[in-house]
CSV table of C-alpha atoms in Angstrom, one decimal:
chain,number,residue,atom,x,y,z
B,27,MET,CA,-19.5,-77.4,3.9
B,28,MET,CA,-19.4,-73.6,4.4
B,29,SER,CA,-22.7,-71.8,4.8
B,30,LEU,CA,-23.7,-69.3,2.1
B,31,LYS,CA,-23.5,-66.5,4.8
B,32,ARG,CA,-19.9,-67.4,5.6
B,33,VAL,CA,-18.9,-67.5,1.9
B,34,VAL,CA,-20.4,-64.1,1.2
B,35,LYS,CA,-18.7,-62.6,4.3
B,36,MET,CA,-15.3,-64.0,3.2
B,37,ALA,CA,-15.8,-62.6,-0.3
B,38,ALA,CA,-16.6,-59.2,1.1
B,39,VAL,CA,-13.5,-59.2,3.3
B,40,SER,CA,-11.3,-60.4,0.4
B,41,THR,CA,-12.7,-57.6,-1.9
B,42,ALA,CA,-12.1,-55.0,0.8
B,43,LEU,CA,-8.5,-56.1,1.2
B,44,VAL,CA,-7.9,-56.0,-2.6
B,45,VAL,CA,-9.4,-52.5,-2.9
B,46,ALA,CA,-7.6,-51.1,0.1
B,47,GLY,CA,-4.3,-52.6,-1.2
B,48,ALA,CA,-4.7,-51.0,-4.7
B,49,THR,CA,-3.1,-47.6,-4.0
B,50,PRO,CA,-3.5,-45.4,-7.0
B,51,ALA,CA,-0.5,-43.7,-8.5
B,52,LEU,CA,-0.2,-40.0,-7.9
B,53,ALA,CA,-0.1,-38.9,-11.6
B,54,THR,CA,-0.2,-35.5,-13.2
B,55,VAL,CA,-0.3,-34.5,-16.9
B,56,ILE,CA,0.1,-30.9,-17.7
B,57,ASN,CA,1.0,-28.6,-20.6
B,58,ILE,CA,4.1,-26.7,-19.6
B,59,GLY,CA,7.2,-25.2,-21.3
B,60,GLY,CA,5.6,-25.6,-24.7
B,61,GLY,CA,5.3,-29.4,-24.2
B,62,THR,CA,3.4,-32.1,-22.3
B,63,TRP,CA,4.7,-33.4,-19.0
B,64,ASP,CA,3.4,-36.6,-17.5
B,65,TYR,CA,4.9,-37.2,-14.0
B,66,GLY,CA,4.2,-38.8,-10.6
B,67,ALA,CA,4.9,-41.6,-8.2
B,68,GLY,CA,3.2,-44.9,-7.5
B,69,THR,CA,3.9,-47.6,-5.0
B,70,ALA,CA,6.9,-48.9,-7.1
B,71,VAL,CA,8.2,-46.1,-9.4
B,72,VAL,CA,8.5,-42.4,-9.7
B,73,TRP,CA,8.5,-41.2,-13.4
B,74,SER,CA,8.9,-38.2,-15.5
B,75,ASP,CA,7.9,-38.2,-19.2
B,76,TYR,CA,8.2,-35.0,-21.3
B,77,TYR,CA,7.3,-34.3,-24.9
B,78,HIS,CA,8.2,-31.2,-26.9
B,79,GLY,CA,7.4,-30.8,-30.6
B,80,SER,CA,10.1,-28.3,-31.5
B,81,LYS,CA,12.9,-28.3,-29.0
B,82,CYS,CA,15.5,-30.8,-27.7
B,83,HIS,CA,14.3,-31.6,-24.2
B,84,GLY,CA,14.7,-34.0,-21.3
B,85,SER,CA,13.3,-35.4,-18.1
B,86,THR,CA,14.7,-36.8,-14.8
B,87,SER,CA,13.3,-39.1,-12.1
B,88,VAL,CA,14.8,-39.1,-8.6
B,89,GLY,CA,13.9,-42.0,-6.3
B,90,ALA,CA,16.2,-44.8,-5.0
B,91,TYR,CA,18.4,-43.8,-7.9
B,92,ILE,CA,18.4,-41.1,-10.6
B,93,ASP,CA,17.3,-41.8,-14.2
B,94,SER,CA,17.7,-39.0,-16.8
B,95,ASP,CA,17.0,-38.8,-20.5
B,96,GLU,CA,17.3,-36.4,-23.4
B,97,GLU,CA,15.3,-36.5,-26.6
B,98,ALA,CA,15.2,-34.6,-29.9
B,99,ALA,CA,12.2,-32.5,-30.9
B,100,GLY,CA,9.1,-34.6,-31.6
B,101,GLY,CA,9.9,-37.5,-29.2
B,102,TRP,CA,9.2,-38.4,-25.6
B,103,SER,CA,11.9,-38.2,-22.9
B,104,ILE,CA,11.0,-41.1,-20.6
B,105,THR,CA,12.5,-41.8,-17.2
B,106,GLN,CA,11.6,-43.8,-14.1
B,107,ALA,CA,13.3,-44.9,-10.9
B,108,GLU,CA,12.3,-47.2,-8.0
B,109,VAL,CA,10.6,-45.1,-5.3
B,110,ALA,CA,12.5,-44.2,-2.2
B,111,ALA,CA,11.1,-43.9,1.3
B,112,SER,CA,11.2,-40.1,0.8
B,113,GLY,CA,12.6,-37.4,-1.5
B,114,ASN,CA,11.0,-38.7,-4.8
B,115,GLU,CA,11.1,-36.0,-7.4
B,116,SER,CA,10.3,-35.5,-11.1
B,117,TYR,CA,11.8,-32.8,-13.4
B,118,TYR,CA,11.6,-31.7,-17.1
B,119,ARG,CA,13.7,-29.3,-19.1
B,120,THR,CA,13.4,-27.7,-22.5
B,121,SER,CA,17.1,-27.9,-23.5
B,122,CYS,CA,19.8,-30.5,-24.1
């Protein structure tokens, strides 16, 4: 049977590993170009989501591949791509 001290130590180490492994996504949400742009990159995906209430608009995510979308006024343009080792980018545009 394990001692209480050893169980507590193992729990502390396990918690530290889980917390250290939980890398937060680098997300940004800003009002720009008359709309709202939510973009960033996490450990698995790079994304670009853009909303504009009165213009056709679009967004593009560049990672291991490129995903691009266009949306009519009043809807969200939503894109995401698997992250690459480098060169991950997010874009928005206010025209179609």
